Coordinates of C-alpha atoms in Angstrom, one line a residue:
Chain W
M28 CA 35.6 10.9 -19.6
S29 CA 36.2 14.4 -18.4
L30 CA 34.8 15.7 -15.0
A31 CA 32.3 17.8 -17.0
Q32 CA 31.0 14.7 -18.8
F33 CA 30.8 12.8 -15.5
N34 CA 28.8 15.7 -13.9
L35 CA 26.4 15.5 -16.8
E36 CA 25.9 11.8 -16.1
I37 CA 25.3 12.5 -12.4
T38 CA 22.6 14.9 -13.4
K39 CA 21.0 12.4 -15.7
I40 CA 20.9 9.8 -12.9
R41 CA 19.5 12.2 -10.4
D42 CA 16.7 13.4 -12.8
D43 CA 15.8 10.0 -14.2
R44 CA 12.1 9.1 -13.8
Q45 CA 12.0 6.2 -16.2
H46 CA 14.1 3.6 -14.6
G47 CA 14.0 1.6 -11.4
A48 CA 16.6 1.3 -8.7
S49 CA 18.3 -1.8 -10.2
E50 CA 18.5 -0.4 -13.7
L51 CA 19.9 2.9 -12.4
A52 CA 22.5 1.1 -10.3
R53 CA 23.6 -0.7 -13.4
R54 CA 23.7 2.5 -15.3
C55 CA 26.0 4.0 -12.6
L56 CA 28.3 0.9 -12.9
A57 CA 28.5 1.4 -16.6
I58 CA 29.4 5.1 -16.1
L59 CA 32.1 4.0 -13.7
A60 CA 33.4 1.3 -16.1
E61 CA 33.7 4.1 -18.7
A62 CA 35.4 6.4 -16.2
A63 CA 37.8 3.6 -15.2
K64 CA 38.9 3.4 -18.8
T65 CA 39.2 7.1 -19.6
V66 CA 39.2 9.4 -16.6
P67 CA 42.6 11.3 -16.5
A68 CA 45.0 10.0 -13.9
Q69 CA 48.8 10.0 -13.6
D70 CA 49.1 6.6 -11.8
A71 CA 47.1 3.6 -10.6
V72 CA 46.8 4.8 -7.0
V73 CA 45.4 8.2 -8.1
L74 CA 43.1 6.5 -10.5
R75 CA 41.6 4.3 -7.8
E76 CA 41.2 7.3 -5.4
Q77 CA 39.6 9.2 -8.2
L78 CA 37.2 6.4 -9.0
K79 CA 36.2 5.9 -5.4
T80 CA 35.2 9.5 -5.2
L81 CA 33.2 9.3 -8.4
A82 CA 31.4 6.2 -7.1
W83 CA 30.7 8.0 -3.8
E84 CA 29.2 10.9 -5.8
L85 CA 27.0 8.6 -7.8
A86 CA 25.8 6.6 -4.8
K87 CA 24.5 9.9 -3.2
T88 CA 22.3 10.9 -6.1
R89 CA 19.3 8.6 -5.2
P90 CA 19.1 8.1 -1.5
S91 CA 15.9 6.0 -1.7
M92 CA 17.5 3.4 -3.9
A93 CA 19.6 0.9 -2.0
P94 CA 21.2 -0.9 -5.0
L95 CA 23.1 2.3 -5.9
Q96 CA 24.7 2.4 -2.5
N97 CA 25.1 -1.3 -2.2
L98 CA 26.6 -2.1 -5.6
L99 CA 28.8 1.0 -5.7
H100 CA 30.0 0.3 -2.2
R101 CA 30.8 -3.3 -3.3
W102 CA 32.8 -1.9 -6.2
R103 CA 34.7 0.5 -4.0
E104 CA 35.6 -2.4 -1.7
E105 CA 36.9 -4.4 -4.7
L106 CA 38.9 -1.4 -6.0
A107 CA 40.5 -1.1 -2.5
L108 CA 41.8 -4.7 -2.8
D109 CA 43.6 -4.0 -6.0
I110 CA 47.2 -3.3 -5.5
T111 CA 48.5 -3.2 -9.0
L112 CA 50.8 -0.2 -9.8
D113 CA 50.3 -0.5 -13.6
L114 CA 47.9 2.2 -14.7
T115 CA 46.6 0.4 -17.7
A116 CA 46.1 -2.9 -15.7
A117 CA 44.3 -0.9 -13.0
R118 CA 41.9 0.6 -15.5
V119 CA 41.1 -2.7 -17.1
L120 CA 40.5 -4.4 -13.7
A121 CA 38.3 -1.6 -12.4
A122 CA 36.2 -1.6 -15.5
Q123 CA 35.9 -5.4 -15.4
Q124 CA 34.8 -5.3 -11.8
A125 CA 32.1 -2.8 -12.6
E126 CA 31.0 -4.9 -15.6
A127 CA 30.9 -8.1 -13.4
L128 CA 28.7 -6.3 -10.9
I129 CA 26.3 -5.3 -13.8
V130 CA 26.1 -9.0 -14.7
A131 CA 25.6 -10.0 -11.1
S132 CA 22.8 -7.4 -10.7
R133 CA 21.0 -8.7 -13.8
Q134 CA 21.3 -12.3 -12.7
A135 CA 20.0 -11.4 -9.2
V136 CA 16.9 -9.7 -10.7
A137 CA 16.3 -12.6 -13.1
G138 CA 16.7 -15.1 -10.3
C139 CA 14.3 -13.1 -8.1
A140 CA 11.7 -12.9 -10.8
A141 CA 11.9 -16.7 -11.5
H142 CA 11.6 -17.3 -7.8
A143 CA 8.5 -15.1 -7.6
A144 CA 6.9 -16.7 -10.6
R145 CA 7.3 -20.2 -9.2
F146 CA 6.1 -19.0 -5.8
L147 CA 2.9 -17.4 -7.3
G148 CA 2.1 -20.2 -9.7
P149 CA -0.5 -20.4 -12.5
G150 CA -3.9 -18.8 -12.8
R151 CA -3.4 -15.8 -10.5
T152 CA -4.7 -12.3 -10.5
I153 CA -1.9 -10.1 -9.3
M154 CA -2.3 -6.4 -8.3
T155 CA 0.8 -4.2 -8.5
H156 CA 1.6 -0.5 -8.2
S157 CA 3.9 1.6 -10.3
L158 CA 6.4 -0.1 -12.7
S159 CA 8.9 -2.5 -11.3
S160 CA 11.3 -4.1 -13.8
T161 CA 11.3 -7.2 -11.6
V162 CA 7.5 -7.5 -11.5
L163 CA 7.6 -7.0 -15.2
Q164 CA 9.8 -10.0 -15.6
V165 CA 7.5 -12.1 -13.3
C166 CA 4.6 -11.1 -15.6
R167 CA 6.5 -12.2 -18.7
L168 CA 7.3 -15.5 -17.0
L169 CA 3.7 -16.1 -16.2
R170 CA 2.2 -14.8 -19.4
D171 CA 1.1 -18.3 -20.6
Q172 CA -0.1 -19.4 -17.2
G173 CA -3.4 -17.6 -16.9
L174 CA -2.0 -14.5 -15.3
Q175 CA -4.2 -11.4 -14.9
V176 CA -2.9 -8.1 -13.6
I177 CA -4.6 -5.1 -11.9
A178 CA -2.3 -2.1 -12.5
T179 CA -2.5 1.3 -10.9
E180 CA -2.0 4.5 -12.8
S181 CA 0.8 5.6 -10.4
R182 CA 0.7 9.4 -10.5
P183 CA 2.2 11.8 -11.3
L184 CA 3.9 10.2 -14.3
A185 CA 1.6 7.3 -14.8
E186 CA 4.2 4.4 -15.0
G187 CA 1.1 2.2 -14.9
Q188 CA 0.5 3.1 -18.5
V189 CA 3.9 1.7 -19.5
L190 CA 3.0 -1.5 -17.6
A191 CA -0.4 -1.7 -19.3
E192 CA 1.2 -1.3 -22.7
K193 CA 3.7 -4.2 -22.0
L194 CA 1.0 -6.4 -20.6
S195 CA -1.2 -5.7 -23.7
N196 CA 1.7 -6.6 -26.0
W197 CA 2.2 -9.8 -24.2
G198 CA -1.5 -10.7 -24.3
I199 CA -1.9 -10.6 -20.5
P200 CA -5.4 -9.4 -19.5
A201 CA -5.1 -6.3 -17.4
V202 CA -7.4 -3.9 -15.4
Y203 CA -6.1 -0.3 -15.2
I204 CA -7.3 1.9 -12.4
T205 CA -6.6 5.2 -10.7
D206 CA -4.5 5.1 -7.6
A207 CA -7.6 6.2 -5.6
Q208 CA -9.3 2.9 -6.6
M209 CA -6.6 0.7 -5.0
G210 CA -8.6 0.0 -1.9
L211 CA -11.6 -1.0 -4.0
F212 CA -9.7 -3.4 -6.3
A213 CA -7.3 -5.0 -3.7
A214 CA -10.2 -7.4 -2.9
H215 CA -10.2 -8.6 -6.5
A216 CA -6.6 -9.8 -6.4
D217 CA -5.2 -13.1 -5.3
A218 CA -2.1 -11.3 -4.2
V219 CA -0.3 -8.0 -4.4
L220 CA 3.2 -8.0 -5.8
V221 CA 5.5 -5.0 -5.8
G222 CA 9.1 -4.3 -6.3
A223 CA 11.2 -2.1 -4.0
D224 CA 13.7 0.7 -4.1
S225 CA 15.2 -0.5 -0.8
V226 CA 14.4 -2.8 2.1
Q227 CA 15.5 -1.9 5.6
A228 CA 17.0 -4.6 7.7
D229 CA 13.7 -4.9 9.7
G230 CA 11.9 -5.6 6.4
A231 CA 10.3 -2.2 5.9
V232 CA 10.1 -1.4 2.2
V233 CA 10.8 1.9 0.5
N234 CA 9.0 1.9 -2.8
K235 CA 7.0 4.2 -5.1
V236 CA 4.6 6.4 -3.2
G237 CA 1.2 4.7 -2.9
T238 CA 2.7 1.3 -2.0
Y239 CA 1.9 1.8 1.7
P240 CA -1.9 2.5 1.3
L241 CA -2.0 -0.5 -1.1
A242 CA -0.4 -2.7 1.6
L243 CA -2.9 -1.4 4.1
A244 CA -5.8 -2.2 1.8
A245 CA -4.4 -5.7 1.1
H246 CA -3.8 -6.4 4.8
D247 CA -7.3 -5.1 5.7
Q248 CA -8.9 -7.5 3.2
G249 CA -6.7 -10.5 3.8
V250 CA -4.9 -10.4 0.5
P251 CA -1.2 -11.4 0.7
F252 CA 1.2 -8.6 0.0
Y253 CA 4.6 -9.8 -1.5
V254 CA 7.7 -7.7 -2.1
C255 CA 9.9 -9.1 -4.8
C256 CA 13.5 -7.7 -5.0
E257 CA 17.0 -8.9 -5.3
S258 CA 19.3 -8.9 -2.2
F259 CA 21.2 -5.9 -3.5
K260 CA 18.2 -3.9 -2.3
W261 CA 18.5 -4.8 1.3
R262 CA 20.1 -2.4 3.7
Q263 CA 22.4 -3.4 6.6
T264 CA 21.2 -3.5 10.2
G265 CA 21.5 -0.1 11.7
E266 CA 21.2 1.8 8.4
P267 CA 18.7 4.6 8.9
L268 CA 15.6 5.1 6.8
P269 CA 16.6 7.0 3.7
E270 CA 15.6 10.5 2.8
L271 CA 12.4 10.2 0.6
E272 CA 13.2 12.0 -2.6
E273 CA 10.9 14.7 -3.7
M274 CA 10.6 15.7 -7.4
A275 CA 9.5 18.8 -9.2
A276 CA 6.0 20.0 -8.2
D277 CA 5.0 20.8 -11.8
E278 CA 4.9 17.1 -12.6
L279 CA 1.4 17.2 -11.0
G280 CA 0.1 19.7 -13.5
A281 CA -1.7 21.7 -10.9
P282 CA -1.9 25.4 -11.4
E283 CA 0.3 27.6 -9.1
R284 CA -1.9 29.3 -6.5
P285 CA -1.0 31.6 -3.6
G286 CA -0.8 29.7 -0.3
V287 CA -1.0 26.3 -2.0
T288 CA 2.1 24.1 -1.8
V289 CA 2.2 21.2 -4.2
R290 CA 4.1 18.3 -2.8
N291 CA 5.6 15.5 -5.0
V292 CA 7.3 12.9 -2.7
Y293 CA 8.1 9.9 -4.8
F294 CA 8.4 7.2 -2.2
D295 CA 6.7 5.9 1.0
I296 CA 7.6 3.4 3.6
T297 CA 5.6 0.2 4.1
P298 CA 6.2 -1.3 7.5
A299 CA 7.2 -5.0 7.8
R300 CA 4.0 -5.9 9.6
L301 CA 2.0 -5.3 6.4
I302 CA 4.2 -7.6 4.3
S303 CA 3.4 -11.3 3.9
A304 CA 6.7 -12.3 2.2
W305 CA 9.9 -10.9 0.8
I306 CA 11.0 -12.8 -2.3
S307 CA 14.6 -12.5 -3.4
E308 CA 16.9 -14.6 -5.7
S309 CA 17.9 -16.8 -2.8
E310 CA 14.8 -17.2 -0.6
V311 CA 11.1 -16.5 0.2
R312 CA 11.2 -15.0 3.7
Q313 CA 7.7 -15.1 5.3
Chain N
M15 CA -42.2 20.9 -18.3
S16 CA -42.7 18.3 -21.0
L17 CA -41.6 14.6 -20.6
A18 CA -38.8 15.3 -23.1
Q19 CA -37.6 18.2 -21.0
F20 CA -37.8 16.1 -17.8
N21 CA -35.7 13.3 -19.5
L22 CA -33.1 15.8 -20.4
E23 CA -32.9 16.9 -16.7
I24 CA -32.6 13.2 -15.7
T25 CA -29.6 12.8 -18.0
K26 CA -28.0 16.0 -16.6
I27 CA -28.3 14.6 -13.0
R28 CA -27.0 11.2 -14.0
D29 CA -23.9 12.6 -15.8
D30 CA -23.1 15.4 -13.3
R31 CA -19.5 15.2 -12.0
Q32 CA -19.3 18.7 -10.5
H33 CA -21.8 18.5 -7.6
G34 CA -22.0 16.5 -4.4
A35 CA -25.0 14.4 -3.2
S36 CA -26.7 17.1 -1.2
E37 CA -26.5 19.6 -4.1
L38 CA -27.8 17.1 -6.6
A39 CA -30.7 16.2 -4.3
R40 CA -31.6 19.9 -4.1
R41 CA -31.3 20.1 -7.9
C42 CA -33.7 17.2 -8.1
L43 CA -36.2 18.9 -5.8
A44 CA -36.0 22.1 -7.9
I45 CA -36.7 20.0 -11.0
L46 CA -39.7 18.5 -9.3
A47 CA -40.9 21.9 -8.1
E48 CA -40.8 23.1 -11.7
A49 CA -42.6 19.9 -12.8
A50 CA -45.3 20.3 -10.2
K51 CA -46.1 23.7 -11.7
T52 CA -46.0 22.9 -15.3
V53 CA -46.2 19.1 -16.1
P54 CA -49.4 18.4 -18.1
A55 CA -52.1 16.7 -16.0
Q56 CA -56.0 16.7 -16.2
D57 CA -56.6 16.7 -12.5
A58 CA -54.9 16.8 -9.1
V59 CA -54.9 13.0 -8.5
V60 CA -53.3 12.4 -11.9
L61 CA -50.8 15.2 -11.2
R62 CA -49.7 13.6 -7.9
E63 CA -49.3 10.2 -9.5
Q64 CA -47.3 11.7 -12.3
L65 CA -45.0 13.6 -9.8
K66 CA -44.5 10.5 -7.7
T67 CA -43.3 8.6 -10.8
L68 CA -41.0 11.5 -11.8
A69 CA -39.6 11.6 -8.2
W70 CA -39.0 7.8 -8.4
E71 CA -37.1 8.2 -11.7
L72 CA -34.9 10.9 -10.3
A73 CA -34.2 9.0 -7.1
K74 CA -32.8 6.1 -9.2
T75 CA -30.3 8.2 -11.1
R76 CA -27.5 8.2 -8.5
P77 CA -27.7 5.0 -6.4
S78 CA -24.6 5.9 -4.3
M79 CA -26.2 9.2 -3.1
A80 CA -28.6 8.7 -0.2
P81 CA -30.0 12.3 -0.1
L82 CA -31.5 11.8 -3.5
Q83 CA -33.4 8.8 -2.2
N84 CA -34.2 10.2 1.2
L85 CA -35.3 13.7 0.2
L86 CA -37.3 12.5 -2.8
H87 CA -38.9 9.8 -0.7
R88 CA -39.8 12.4 1.9
W89 CA -41.4 14.5 -0.8
R90 CA -43.4 11.6 -2.2
E91 CA -44.7 10.9 1.3
E92 CA -45.8 14.5 1.8
L93 CA -47.5 14.4 -1.7
A94 CA -49.4 11.3 -0.6
L95 CA -50.9 13.2 2.4
D96 CA -52.3 15.9 0.1
I97 CA -56.0 15.3 -0.6
T98 CA -56.9 18.5 -2.4
L99 CA -58.9 18.0 -5.6
D100 CA -58.1 21.4 -7.0
L101 CA -55.4 21.1 -9.6
T102 CA -53.9 24.6 -9.2
A103 CA -53.8 24.2 -5.4
A104 CA -52.2 20.8 -5.7
R105 CA -49.5 22.2 -8.0
V106 CA -48.8 25.1 -5.6
L107 CA -48.6 22.8 -2.6
A108 CA -46.4 20.2 -4.3
A109 CA -43.9 22.9 -5.5
Q110 CA -43.9 24.5 -2.0
Q111 CA -43.2 21.1 -0.4
A112 CA -40.2 20.6 -2.7
E113 CA -38.9 24.1 -2.0
A114 CA -39.3 23.6 1.7
L115 CA -37.2 20.5 1.5
I116 CA -34.5 22.4 -0.4
V117 CA -34.4 24.9 2.5
A118 CA -34.3 22.0 5.0
S119 CA -31.4 20.4 3.1
R120 CA -29.4 23.7 3.0
Q121 CA -30.0 24.3 6.7
A122 CA -29.0 20.7 7.7
V123 CA -25.7 21.1 5.7
A124 CA -25.0 24.5 7.3
G125 CA -25.8 23.1 10.8
C126 CA -23.6 20.1 10.2
A127 CA -20.7 22.4 9.0
A128 CA -21.1 24.6 12.1
H129 CA -21.1 21.6 14.3
A130 CA -17.9 20.2 12.7
A131 CA -16.1 23.6 12.9
R132 CA -16.9 23.8 16.7
F133 CA -15.9 20.2 17.2
L134 CA -12.5 20.6 15.4
G135 CA -11.7 24.0 17.0
P136 CA -8.9 26.4 16.1
G137 CA -5.3 25.8 14.9
R138 CA -5.9 22.5 13.2
T139 CA -4.3 20.8 10.1
I140 CA -7.1 18.9 8.4
M141 CA -6.7 16.4 5.6
T142 CA -9.5 15.8 3.2
H143 CA -10.2 13.9 0.0
S144 CA -12.2 15.0 -3.0
L145 CA -14.5 18.0 -2.7
S146 CA -17.3 17.9 -0.2
S147 CA -19.5 21.1 -0.1
T148 CA -19.9 20.4 3.7
V149 CA -16.2 20.2 4.3
L150 CA -15.8 23.4 2.2
Q151 CA -18.2 25.2 4.6
V152 CA -16.2 23.9 7.6
C153 CA -13.1 25.4 6.0
R154 CA -14.8 28.7 5.4
L155 CA -16.0 28.8 9.1
L156 CA -12.4 28.1 10.3
R157 CA -10.6 30.3 7.9
D158 CA -9.6 32.9 10.5
Q159 CA -8.7 30.2 13.1
G160 CA -5.4 29.0 11.9
L161 CA -6.8 26.2 9.7
Q162 CA -4.4 24.4 7.4
V163 CA -5.6 21.8 4.9
I164 CA -4.0 18.9 3.1
A165 CA -6.0 18.3 -0.1
T166 CA -5.7 15.2 -2.4
E167 CA -5.9 15.6 -6.1
S168 CA -8.8 13.1 -6.3
R169 CA -8.5 11.6 -9.7
P170 CA -9.8 11.2 -12.4
L171 CA -11.3 14.7 -12.5
A172 CA -9.1 16.3 -9.8
E173 CA -11.8 17.9 -7.6
G174 CA -8.9 18.7 -5.3
Q175 CA -7.9 21.5 -7.7
V176 CA -11.3 23.2 -7.1
L177 CA -10.8 22.8 -3.4
A178 CA -7.2 24.2 -3.6
E179 CA -8.5 27.2 -5.6
K180 CA -11.2 28.0 -2.9
L181 CA -8.7 27.6 -0.1
S182 CA -6.3 29.9 -1.9
N183 CA -9.0 32.5 -2.4
W184 CA -9.9 32.3 1.3
G185 CA -6.2 32.7 2.4
I186 CA -6.2 29.2 4.0
P187 CA -2.7 27.6 3.6
A188 CA -3.0 24.2 1.8
V189 CA -0.8 21.3 0.7
Y190 CA -1.9 19.7 -2.5
I191 CA -0.8 16.1 -3.1
T192 CA -1.5 13.2 -5.5
D193 CA -3.9 10.5 -4.2
A194 CA -0.9 8.1 -4.0
Q195 CA 0.7 10.3 -1.4
M196 CA -2.2 10.1 1.1
G197 CA -0.5 7.4 3.2
L198 CA 2.5 9.6 3.6
F199 CA 0.7 12.8 4.5
A200 CA -2.0 11.4 6.8
A201 CA 0.7 11.6 9.6
H202 CA 1.0 15.3 9.1
A203 CA -2.7 15.9 9.9
D204 CA -4.4 16.5 13.2
A205 CA -7.5 14.9 11.8
V206 CA -9.0 13.7 8.5
L207 CA -12.4 15.2 7.6
V208 CA -14.5 14.0 4.7
G209 CA -18.0 14.3 3.5
A210 CA -20.2 11.4 2.4
D211 CA -22.5 10.4 -0.4
S212 CA -24.3 8.1 2.0
V213 CA -23.9 6.4 5.4
Q214 CA -25.3 2.9 6.0
A215 CA -27.2 2.3 9.2
D216 CA -24.1 0.6 10.7
G217 CA -22.0 3.7 10.0
A218 CA -20.2 2.5 6.9
V219 CA -19.6 5.4 4.6
V220 CA -20.0 5.5 0.8
N221 CA -17.8 8.4 -0.5
K222 CA -15.5 9.4 -3.4
V223 CA -13.2 6.5 -4.2
G224 CA -9.9 6.9 -2.2
T225 CA -11.7 7.6 1.0
Y226 CA -11.2 4.0 2.2
P227 CA -7.4 3.9 1.8
L228 CA -7.2 7.3 3.4
A229 CA -9.2 6.0 6.4
L230 CA -6.9 3.0 6.6
A231 CA -3.8 5.3 6.6
A232 CA -5.3 7.6 9.3
H233 CA -6.3 4.6 11.4
D234 CA -2.8 3.0 11.0
Q235 CA -1.2 6.3 12.2
G236 CA -3.6 7.1 15.0
V237 CA -5.0 10.2 13.3
P238 CA -8.8 10.6 13.9
F239 CA -11.0 10.2 10.9
Y240 CA -14.2 12.2 10.9
V241 CA -17.2 12.0 8.6
C242 CA -19.2 15.1 8.4
C243 CA -22.7 15.0 6.8
E244 CA -26.3 15.9 7.4
S245 CA -28.8 13.3 8.5
F246 CA -30.4 13.1 5.1
K247 CA -27.4 11.0 4.1
W248 CA -28.1 8.2 6.5
R249 CA -29.8 5.1 5.2
Q250 CA -32.3 3.1 7.2
T251 CA -31.5 -0.1 9.0
G252 CA -31.8 -3.0 6.5
E253 CA -31.1 -0.9 3.4
P254 CA -28.4 -2.7 1.4
L255 CA -25.2 -1.2 0.3
P256 CA -25.8 0.8 -2.9
E257 CA -24.4 0.0 -6.3
L258 CA -21.1 1.9 -6.6
E259 CA -21.5 4.0 -9.8
E260 CA -18.9 3.7 -12.5
M261 CA -18.3 6.5 -15.0
A262 CA -16.8 6.7 -18.5
A263 CA -13.4 5.0 -18.7
D264 CA -12.0 7.8 -21.0
E265 CA -12.0 10.2 -17.9
L266 CA -8.7 8.5 -17.0
G267 CA -7.0 9.6 -20.2
A268 CA -5.4 6.2 -20.7
P269 CA -5.0 5.1 -24.3
E270 CA -7.2 2.1 -25.4
R271 CA -5.1 -1.1 -25.6
P272 CA -6.2 -4.6 -26.5
G273 CA -6.8 -6.7 -23.3
V274 CA -6.6 -3.7 -21.0
T275 CA -9.9 -2.8 -19.3
V276 CA -9.9 0.7 -17.8
R277 CA -12.1 0.9 -14.6
N278 CA -13.5 4.1 -13.2
V279 CA -15.6 3.3 -10.1
Y280 CA -16.4 6.6 -8.4
F281 CA -17.1 5.5 -4.8
D282 CA -15.7 3.2 -2.2
I283 CA -17.0 2.0 1.2
T284 CA -15.2 2.8 4.4
P285 CA -16.3 0.5 7.2
A286 CA -17.5 1.9 10.5
R287 CA -14.5 0.5 12.4
L288 CA -12.2 3.0 10.7
I289 CA -14.3 6.0 11.6
S290 CA -13.7 8.0 14.8
A291 CA -16.9 10.1 14.7
W292 CA -19.9 11.0 12.5
I293 CA -20.7 14.7 12.7
S294 CA -24.3 15.7 11.7
E295 CA -26.4 18.8 12.3
S296 CA -27.8 17.2 15.5
E297 CA -24.9 15.2 17.0
V298 CA -21.4 14.0 17.1
R299 CA -21.6 10.2 17.3
Q300 CA -18.3 8.7 18.5

């Protein structure tokens, strides 16, 4: 992998609108595993320094997504423990460590979804916002247990349509609404279940924009609001709130007009006081 | 005006997505003025009964919109007071009464907008949702007073784009956002100002869907939330909440999928506890 190829991968990660935080973190680890095997380096020490720099570059691409920072930081720490001087061995080990973290991420997400499915139980109407791969796994686990889903459109790119398609394929009855109807339909749900891009140490959740007003509506109507994400999404105590990424204005499809600024911030922050429980692979924190 | 022509007008009012409650109420009065002049009737008594029935039919078309009921009810009451037996005189009077109510409605809206503009004062950043003709008049009144506006898209038909176009033409700086960003942007406003389709006697407001989550966000962030509408929009004590009209699902542009029900309810209800003040042509009720 040349530096030019790596920079192309960086751009793909930065511009990706199709995948969630966990999936993009795994994609970054896969890029680093490939880089570990093939990036030019004259010895093991230089290789590790090189890889740490690449990991750092990747971790910066999506500030709202904690798993990128957490998993790549973990990988960098593991790299730092390696003291082999053999270049080939160092390459193999670094790639293996990245691949092991990919497996750990997948297992954590699956564990988290299993946990959430057990916690919710059968016969529920769940409302969600945007498209979380973890929430998707929860739905699949509950597909034969009388699950019904209320799915928001999730503008600008309408990830809710992808969710509706999956639910339809799995035979799970769904109601599809505009984001503006979230206040009206929260009352029809037994619970709201969303994923997260990151969770602050105090429990505040960074997730697709629209999550915060949905949490307000659920809270106002006494509907429990659950966040379901693996522990790789939690930030450490003292870590500041991330920059909320803004994407291209033209995604909204509004004509350009003098004096009108189109804003397209992708994330918002839901304070902990609006959250009934955080479900991870290891616990339900209420 | 034949009955067939009248029924065509009924359909137009029922399907109208471009105009607000006050404008549609005036459109109904204009239809009735025309009917008063031209609907077949053998005498004045039959004419008045006929017109009362037509007014009743029109008032039922848009249950969420109080001005239709209130203004047409007022007109029916005025008709009932008329005792002339001269058909031509009865026609002229009924039409004049309808036209006078059109003027009264316009004056009430203009008075309400002037009131709101004075109340808000110069140099404000106002957030609004959907397209209220009253809010539009407030913006025009404040155009040279440093007004800035945050406008939501307002799916499914994006009335926010019409608002953004007007603001741009008037040289009022505007920020245009998706409905899902309303929670994030409420904090940037000095106040939220919305119109209403109707106001219950207890102050609860029926307005374009999305108003309720916006009010929740404003309340959560300590931003005042003002409803600005003329007194023809208030319902009497004891009147129940109206049916919230639902429009065609295909307005959302989501593909049809087995098991997926697309919902397109146009209105939601914002409880009085979330509203800081109601501004009408006669008072600011806080």
